[in-house]
JSON list of C-alpha atoms in Angstrom, two decimals:
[
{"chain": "P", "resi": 1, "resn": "UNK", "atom": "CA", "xyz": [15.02, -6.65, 67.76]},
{"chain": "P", "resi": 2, "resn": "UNK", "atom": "CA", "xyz": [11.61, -7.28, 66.31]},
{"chain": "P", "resi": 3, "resn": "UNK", "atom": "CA", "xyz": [9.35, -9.98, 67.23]},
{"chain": "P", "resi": 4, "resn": "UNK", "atom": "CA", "xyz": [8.75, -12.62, 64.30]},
{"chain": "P", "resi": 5, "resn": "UNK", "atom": "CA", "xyz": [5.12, -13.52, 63.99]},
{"chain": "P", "resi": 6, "resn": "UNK", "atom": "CA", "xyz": [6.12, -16.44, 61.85]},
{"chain": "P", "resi": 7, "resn": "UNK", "atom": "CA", "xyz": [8.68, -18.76, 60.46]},
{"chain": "P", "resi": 8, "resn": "UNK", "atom": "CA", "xyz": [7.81, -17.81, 57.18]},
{"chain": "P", "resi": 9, "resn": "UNK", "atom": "CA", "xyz": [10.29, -15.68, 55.05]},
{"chain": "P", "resi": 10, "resn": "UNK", "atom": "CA", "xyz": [8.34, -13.61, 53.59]},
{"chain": "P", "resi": 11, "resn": "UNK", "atom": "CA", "xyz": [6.50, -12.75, 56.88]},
{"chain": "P", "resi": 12, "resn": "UNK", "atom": "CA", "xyz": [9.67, -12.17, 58.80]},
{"chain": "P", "resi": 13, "resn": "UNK", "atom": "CA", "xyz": [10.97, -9.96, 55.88]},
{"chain": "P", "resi": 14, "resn": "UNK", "atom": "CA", "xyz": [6.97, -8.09, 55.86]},
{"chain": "P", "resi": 15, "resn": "UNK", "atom": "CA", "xyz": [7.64, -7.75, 59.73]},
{"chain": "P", "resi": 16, "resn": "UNK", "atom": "CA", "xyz": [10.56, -5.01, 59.05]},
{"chain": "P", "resi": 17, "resn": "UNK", "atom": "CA", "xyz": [9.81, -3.44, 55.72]},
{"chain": "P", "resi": 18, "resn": "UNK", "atom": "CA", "xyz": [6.12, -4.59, 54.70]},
{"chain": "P", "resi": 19, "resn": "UNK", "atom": "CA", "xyz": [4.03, -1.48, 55.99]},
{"chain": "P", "resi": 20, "resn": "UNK", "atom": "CA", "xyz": [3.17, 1.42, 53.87]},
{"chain": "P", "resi": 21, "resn": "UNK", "atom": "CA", "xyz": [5.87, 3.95, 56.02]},
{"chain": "P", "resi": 22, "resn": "UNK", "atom": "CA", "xyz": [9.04, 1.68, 56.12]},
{"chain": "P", "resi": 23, "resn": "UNK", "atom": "CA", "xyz": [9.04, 1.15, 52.50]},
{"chain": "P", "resi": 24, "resn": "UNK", "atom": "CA", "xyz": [8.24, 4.38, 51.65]},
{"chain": "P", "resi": 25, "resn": "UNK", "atom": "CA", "xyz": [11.55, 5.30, 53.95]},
{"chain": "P", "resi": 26, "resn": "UNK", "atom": "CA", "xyz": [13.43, 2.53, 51.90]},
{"chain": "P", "resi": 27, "resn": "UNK", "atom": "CA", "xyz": [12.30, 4.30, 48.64]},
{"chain": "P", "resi": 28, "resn": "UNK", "atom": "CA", "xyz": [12.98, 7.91, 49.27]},
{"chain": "P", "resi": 29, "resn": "UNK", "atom": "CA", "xyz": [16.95, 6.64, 50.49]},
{"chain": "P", "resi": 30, "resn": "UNK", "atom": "CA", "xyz": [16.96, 4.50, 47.66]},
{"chain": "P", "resi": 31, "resn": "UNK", "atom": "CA", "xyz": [15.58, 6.42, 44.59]},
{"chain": "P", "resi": 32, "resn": "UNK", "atom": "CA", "xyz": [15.04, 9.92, 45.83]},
{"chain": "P", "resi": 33, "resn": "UNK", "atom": "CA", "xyz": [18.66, 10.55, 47.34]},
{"chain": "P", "resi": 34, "resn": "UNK", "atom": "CA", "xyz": [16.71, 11.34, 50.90]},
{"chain": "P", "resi": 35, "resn": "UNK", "atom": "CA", "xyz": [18.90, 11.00, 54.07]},
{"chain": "P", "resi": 36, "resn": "UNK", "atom": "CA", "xyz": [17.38, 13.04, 56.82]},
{"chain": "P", "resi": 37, "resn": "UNK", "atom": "CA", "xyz": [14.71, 13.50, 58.96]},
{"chain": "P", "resi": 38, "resn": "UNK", "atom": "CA", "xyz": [13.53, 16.92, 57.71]},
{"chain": "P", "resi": 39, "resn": "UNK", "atom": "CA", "xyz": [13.37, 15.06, 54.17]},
{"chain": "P", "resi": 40, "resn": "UNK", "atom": "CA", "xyz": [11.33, 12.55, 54.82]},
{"chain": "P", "resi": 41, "resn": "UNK", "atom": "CA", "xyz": [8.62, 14.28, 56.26]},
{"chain": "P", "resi": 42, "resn": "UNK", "atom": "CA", "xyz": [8.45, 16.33, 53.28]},
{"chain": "P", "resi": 43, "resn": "UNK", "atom": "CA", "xyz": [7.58, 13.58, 51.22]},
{"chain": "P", "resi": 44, "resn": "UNK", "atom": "CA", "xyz": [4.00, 13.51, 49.38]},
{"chain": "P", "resi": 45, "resn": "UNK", "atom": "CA", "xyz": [2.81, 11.06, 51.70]},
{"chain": "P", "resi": 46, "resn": "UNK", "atom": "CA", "xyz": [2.95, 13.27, 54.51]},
{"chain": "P", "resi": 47, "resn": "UNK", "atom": "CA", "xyz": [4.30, 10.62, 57.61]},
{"chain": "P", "resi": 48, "resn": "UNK", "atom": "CA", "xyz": [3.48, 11.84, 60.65]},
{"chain": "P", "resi": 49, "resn": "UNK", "atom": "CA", "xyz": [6.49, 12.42, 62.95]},
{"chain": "P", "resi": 50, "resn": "UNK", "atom": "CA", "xyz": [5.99, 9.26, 65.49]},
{"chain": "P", "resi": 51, "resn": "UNK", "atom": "CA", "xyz": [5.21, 7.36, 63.11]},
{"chain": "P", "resi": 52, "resn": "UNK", "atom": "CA", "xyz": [8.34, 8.82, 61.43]},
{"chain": "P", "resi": 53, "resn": "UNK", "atom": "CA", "xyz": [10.59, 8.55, 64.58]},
{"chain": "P", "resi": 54, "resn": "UNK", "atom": "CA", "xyz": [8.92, 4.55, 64.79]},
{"chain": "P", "resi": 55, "resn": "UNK", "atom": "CA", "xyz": [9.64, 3.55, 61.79]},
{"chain": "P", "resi": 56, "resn": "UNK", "atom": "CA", "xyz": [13.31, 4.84, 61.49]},
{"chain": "P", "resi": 57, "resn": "UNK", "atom": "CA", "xyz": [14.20, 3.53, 64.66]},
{"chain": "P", "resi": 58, "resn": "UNK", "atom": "CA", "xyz": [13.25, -0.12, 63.17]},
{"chain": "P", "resi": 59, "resn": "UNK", "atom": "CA", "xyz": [14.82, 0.03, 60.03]},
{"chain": "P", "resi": 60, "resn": "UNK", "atom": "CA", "xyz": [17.97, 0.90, 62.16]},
{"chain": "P", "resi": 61, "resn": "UNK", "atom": "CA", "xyz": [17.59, -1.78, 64.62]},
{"chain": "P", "resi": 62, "resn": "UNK", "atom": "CA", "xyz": [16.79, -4.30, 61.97]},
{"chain": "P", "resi": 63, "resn": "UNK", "atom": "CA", "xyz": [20.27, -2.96, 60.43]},
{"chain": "P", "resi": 64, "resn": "UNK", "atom": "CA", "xyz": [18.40, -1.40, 56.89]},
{"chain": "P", "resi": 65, "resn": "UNK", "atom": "CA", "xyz": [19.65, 1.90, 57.92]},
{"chain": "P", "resi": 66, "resn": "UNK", "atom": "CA", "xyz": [22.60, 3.41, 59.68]},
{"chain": "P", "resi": 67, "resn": "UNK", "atom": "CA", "xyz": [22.36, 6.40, 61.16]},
{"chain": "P", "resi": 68, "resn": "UNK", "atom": "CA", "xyz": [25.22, 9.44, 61.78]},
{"chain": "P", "resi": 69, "resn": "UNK", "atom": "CA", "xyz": [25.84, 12.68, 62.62]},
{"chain": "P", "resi": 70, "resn": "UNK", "atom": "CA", "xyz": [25.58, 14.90, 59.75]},
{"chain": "P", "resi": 71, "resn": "UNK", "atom": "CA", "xyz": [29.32, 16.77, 59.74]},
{"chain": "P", "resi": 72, "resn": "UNK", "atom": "CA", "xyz": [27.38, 19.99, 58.88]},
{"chain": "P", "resi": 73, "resn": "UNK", "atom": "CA", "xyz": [25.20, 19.75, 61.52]},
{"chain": "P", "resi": 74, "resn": "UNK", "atom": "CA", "xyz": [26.17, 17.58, 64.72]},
{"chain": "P", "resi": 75, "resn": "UNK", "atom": "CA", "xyz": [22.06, 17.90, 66.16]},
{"chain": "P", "resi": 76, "resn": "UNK", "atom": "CA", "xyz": [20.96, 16.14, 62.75]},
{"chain": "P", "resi": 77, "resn": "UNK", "atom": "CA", "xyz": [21.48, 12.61, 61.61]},
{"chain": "P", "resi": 78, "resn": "UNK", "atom": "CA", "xyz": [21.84, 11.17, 57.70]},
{"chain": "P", "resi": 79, "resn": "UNK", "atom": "CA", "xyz": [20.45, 7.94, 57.09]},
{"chain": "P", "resi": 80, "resn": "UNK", "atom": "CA", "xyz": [21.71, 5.41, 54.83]},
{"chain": "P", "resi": 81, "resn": "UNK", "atom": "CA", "xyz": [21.44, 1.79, 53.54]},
{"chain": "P", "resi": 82, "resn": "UNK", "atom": "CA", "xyz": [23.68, -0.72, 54.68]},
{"chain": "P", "resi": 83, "resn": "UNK", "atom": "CA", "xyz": [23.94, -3.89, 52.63]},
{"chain": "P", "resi": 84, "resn": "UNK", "atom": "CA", "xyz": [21.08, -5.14, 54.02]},
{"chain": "P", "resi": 85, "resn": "UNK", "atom": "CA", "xyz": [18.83, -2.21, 52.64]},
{"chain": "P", "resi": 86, "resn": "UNK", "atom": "CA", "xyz": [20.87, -2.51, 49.26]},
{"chain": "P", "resi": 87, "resn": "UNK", "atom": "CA", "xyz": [19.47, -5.85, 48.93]},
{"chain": "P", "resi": 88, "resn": "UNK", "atom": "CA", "xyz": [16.15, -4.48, 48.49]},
{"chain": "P", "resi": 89, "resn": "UNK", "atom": "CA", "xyz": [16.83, -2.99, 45.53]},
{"chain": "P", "resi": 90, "resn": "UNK", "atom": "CA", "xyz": [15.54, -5.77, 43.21]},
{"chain": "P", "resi": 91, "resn": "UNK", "atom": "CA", "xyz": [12.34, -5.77, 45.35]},
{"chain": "P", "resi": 92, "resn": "UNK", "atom": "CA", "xyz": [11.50, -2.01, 44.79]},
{"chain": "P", "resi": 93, "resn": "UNK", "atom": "CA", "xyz": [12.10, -2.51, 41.27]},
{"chain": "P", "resi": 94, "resn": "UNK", "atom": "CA", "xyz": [9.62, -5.43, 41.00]},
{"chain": "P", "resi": 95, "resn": "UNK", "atom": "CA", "xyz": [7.15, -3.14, 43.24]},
{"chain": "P", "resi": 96, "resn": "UNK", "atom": "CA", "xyz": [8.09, 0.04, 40.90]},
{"chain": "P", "resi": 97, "resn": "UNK", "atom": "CA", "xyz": [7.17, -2.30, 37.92]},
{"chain": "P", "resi": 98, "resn": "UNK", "atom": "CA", "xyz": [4.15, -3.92, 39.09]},
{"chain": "P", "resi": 99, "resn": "UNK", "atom": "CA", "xyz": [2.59, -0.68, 40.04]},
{"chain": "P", "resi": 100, "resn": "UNK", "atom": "CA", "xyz": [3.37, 0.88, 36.91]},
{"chain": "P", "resi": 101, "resn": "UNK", "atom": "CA", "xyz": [2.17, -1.94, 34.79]},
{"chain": "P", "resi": 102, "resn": "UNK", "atom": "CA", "xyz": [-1.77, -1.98, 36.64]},
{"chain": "P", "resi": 103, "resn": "UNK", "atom": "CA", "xyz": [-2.18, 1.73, 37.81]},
{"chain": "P", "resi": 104, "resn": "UNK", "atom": "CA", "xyz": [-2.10, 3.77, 35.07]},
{"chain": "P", "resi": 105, "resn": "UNK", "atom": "CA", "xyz": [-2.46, 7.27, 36.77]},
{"chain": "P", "resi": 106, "resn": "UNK", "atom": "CA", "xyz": [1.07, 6.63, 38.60]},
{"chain": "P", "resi": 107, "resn": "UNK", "atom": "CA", "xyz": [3.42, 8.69, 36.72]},
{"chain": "P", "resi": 108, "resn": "UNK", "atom": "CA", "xyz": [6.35, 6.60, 34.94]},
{"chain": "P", "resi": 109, "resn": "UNK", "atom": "CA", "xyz": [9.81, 8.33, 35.88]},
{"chain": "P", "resi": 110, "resn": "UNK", "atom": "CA", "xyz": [13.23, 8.54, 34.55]},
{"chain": "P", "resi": 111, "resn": "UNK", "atom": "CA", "xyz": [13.98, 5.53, 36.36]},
{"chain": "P", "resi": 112, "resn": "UNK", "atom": "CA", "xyz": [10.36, 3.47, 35.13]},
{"chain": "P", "resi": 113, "resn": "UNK", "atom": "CA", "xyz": [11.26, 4.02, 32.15]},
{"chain": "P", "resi": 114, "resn": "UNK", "atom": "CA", "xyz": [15.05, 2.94, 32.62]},
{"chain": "P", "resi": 115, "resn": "UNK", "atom": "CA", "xyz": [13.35, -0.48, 34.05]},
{"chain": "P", "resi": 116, "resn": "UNK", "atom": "CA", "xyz": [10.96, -0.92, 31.08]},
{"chain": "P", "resi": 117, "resn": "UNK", "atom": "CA", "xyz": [13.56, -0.87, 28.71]},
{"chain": "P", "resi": 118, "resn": "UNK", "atom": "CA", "xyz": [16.41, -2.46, 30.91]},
{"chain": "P", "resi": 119, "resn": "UNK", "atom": "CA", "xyz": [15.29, -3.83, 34.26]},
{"chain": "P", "resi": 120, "resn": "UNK", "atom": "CA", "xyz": [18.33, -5.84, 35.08]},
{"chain": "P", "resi": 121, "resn": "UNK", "atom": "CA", "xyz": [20.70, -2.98, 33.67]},
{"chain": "P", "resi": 122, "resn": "UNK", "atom": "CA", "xyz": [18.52, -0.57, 36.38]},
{"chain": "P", "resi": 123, "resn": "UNK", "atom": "CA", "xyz": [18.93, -2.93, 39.38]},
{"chain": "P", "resi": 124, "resn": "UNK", "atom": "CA", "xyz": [22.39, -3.25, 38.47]},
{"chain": "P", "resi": 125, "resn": "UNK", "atom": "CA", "xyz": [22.94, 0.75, 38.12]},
{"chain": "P", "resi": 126, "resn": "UNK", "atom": "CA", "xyz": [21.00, 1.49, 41.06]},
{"chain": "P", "resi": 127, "resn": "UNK", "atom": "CA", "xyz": [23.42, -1.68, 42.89]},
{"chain": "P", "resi": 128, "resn": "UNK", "atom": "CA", "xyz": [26.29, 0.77, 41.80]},
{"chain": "P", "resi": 129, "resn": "UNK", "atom": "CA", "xyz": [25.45, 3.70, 43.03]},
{"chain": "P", "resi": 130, "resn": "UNK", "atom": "CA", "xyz": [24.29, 3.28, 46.58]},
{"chain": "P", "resi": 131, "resn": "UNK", "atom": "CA", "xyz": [27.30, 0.98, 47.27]},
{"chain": "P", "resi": 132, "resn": "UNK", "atom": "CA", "xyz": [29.22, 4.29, 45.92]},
{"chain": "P", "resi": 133, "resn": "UNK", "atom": "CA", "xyz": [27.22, 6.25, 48.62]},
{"chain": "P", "resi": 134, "resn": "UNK", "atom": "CA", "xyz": [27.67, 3.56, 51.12]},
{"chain": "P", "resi": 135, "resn": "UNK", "atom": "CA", "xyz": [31.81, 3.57, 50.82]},
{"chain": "P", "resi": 136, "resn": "UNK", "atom": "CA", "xyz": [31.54, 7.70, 50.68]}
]
């Protein structure tokens, strides 16, 4: 388990998922339908494998992620969200948002777009479908 720094709530919760890599983990499971190793390091942000290794190894011990053996392949593990990573969902979308609203030169996806017209109607969507991949 991971060592509080503080009492506070939001720096306990920042202690698990408030670096750059560990959200960026959160995101690709959560909107980019990632779920292995291999596919995380070939996201844009290039992680570097420790730091890879590090970071999914947290998210799992702070129960985020689970982790099992992918039935095609029984030397590679899929990640998922529990209910614990689930719950982030309205936090990504208020991150999504914010970052759309001040930096202009970050593209606006299907799924911006789907928050600037509906945000609740998004969270609730996305909600849907990862509990549909969670049961699966």
């Amino acid at each position: 388990m991971l060592k509080k720094r503080s009492n506070c709530p939001i720096g306990c919760s920042l202690d698990v998922f408030g670096d750059r890599w560990s959200l960026l983990i959160i995101r690709d499971i959560m909107l980019r339908g990632k779920s292995s190793y291999s596919e995380f390091l070939e996201s844009e942000e290039k992680i570097a494998t420790n730091i890879l290794a590090d970071r999914l190894q947290l998210l799992e011990a702070e129960q985020i992620l689970s982790k099992q053996v992918s039935p095609g392949n029984k030397s590679k593990y899929i990640y998922h969200l529990t209910q614990k990573g689930i719950d982030l969902v309205p936090i990504v979308v208020e991150i999504m948002d914010w970052g759309t609203k001040y930096y202009k030169d970050c593209p606006i996806r299907e799924l911006g777009a789907k928050i600037k017209k509906d945000k609740a109607g998004a969270v609730k969507e996305l909600y849907r479908v990862l509990k549909k991949k969670q049961t699966n």
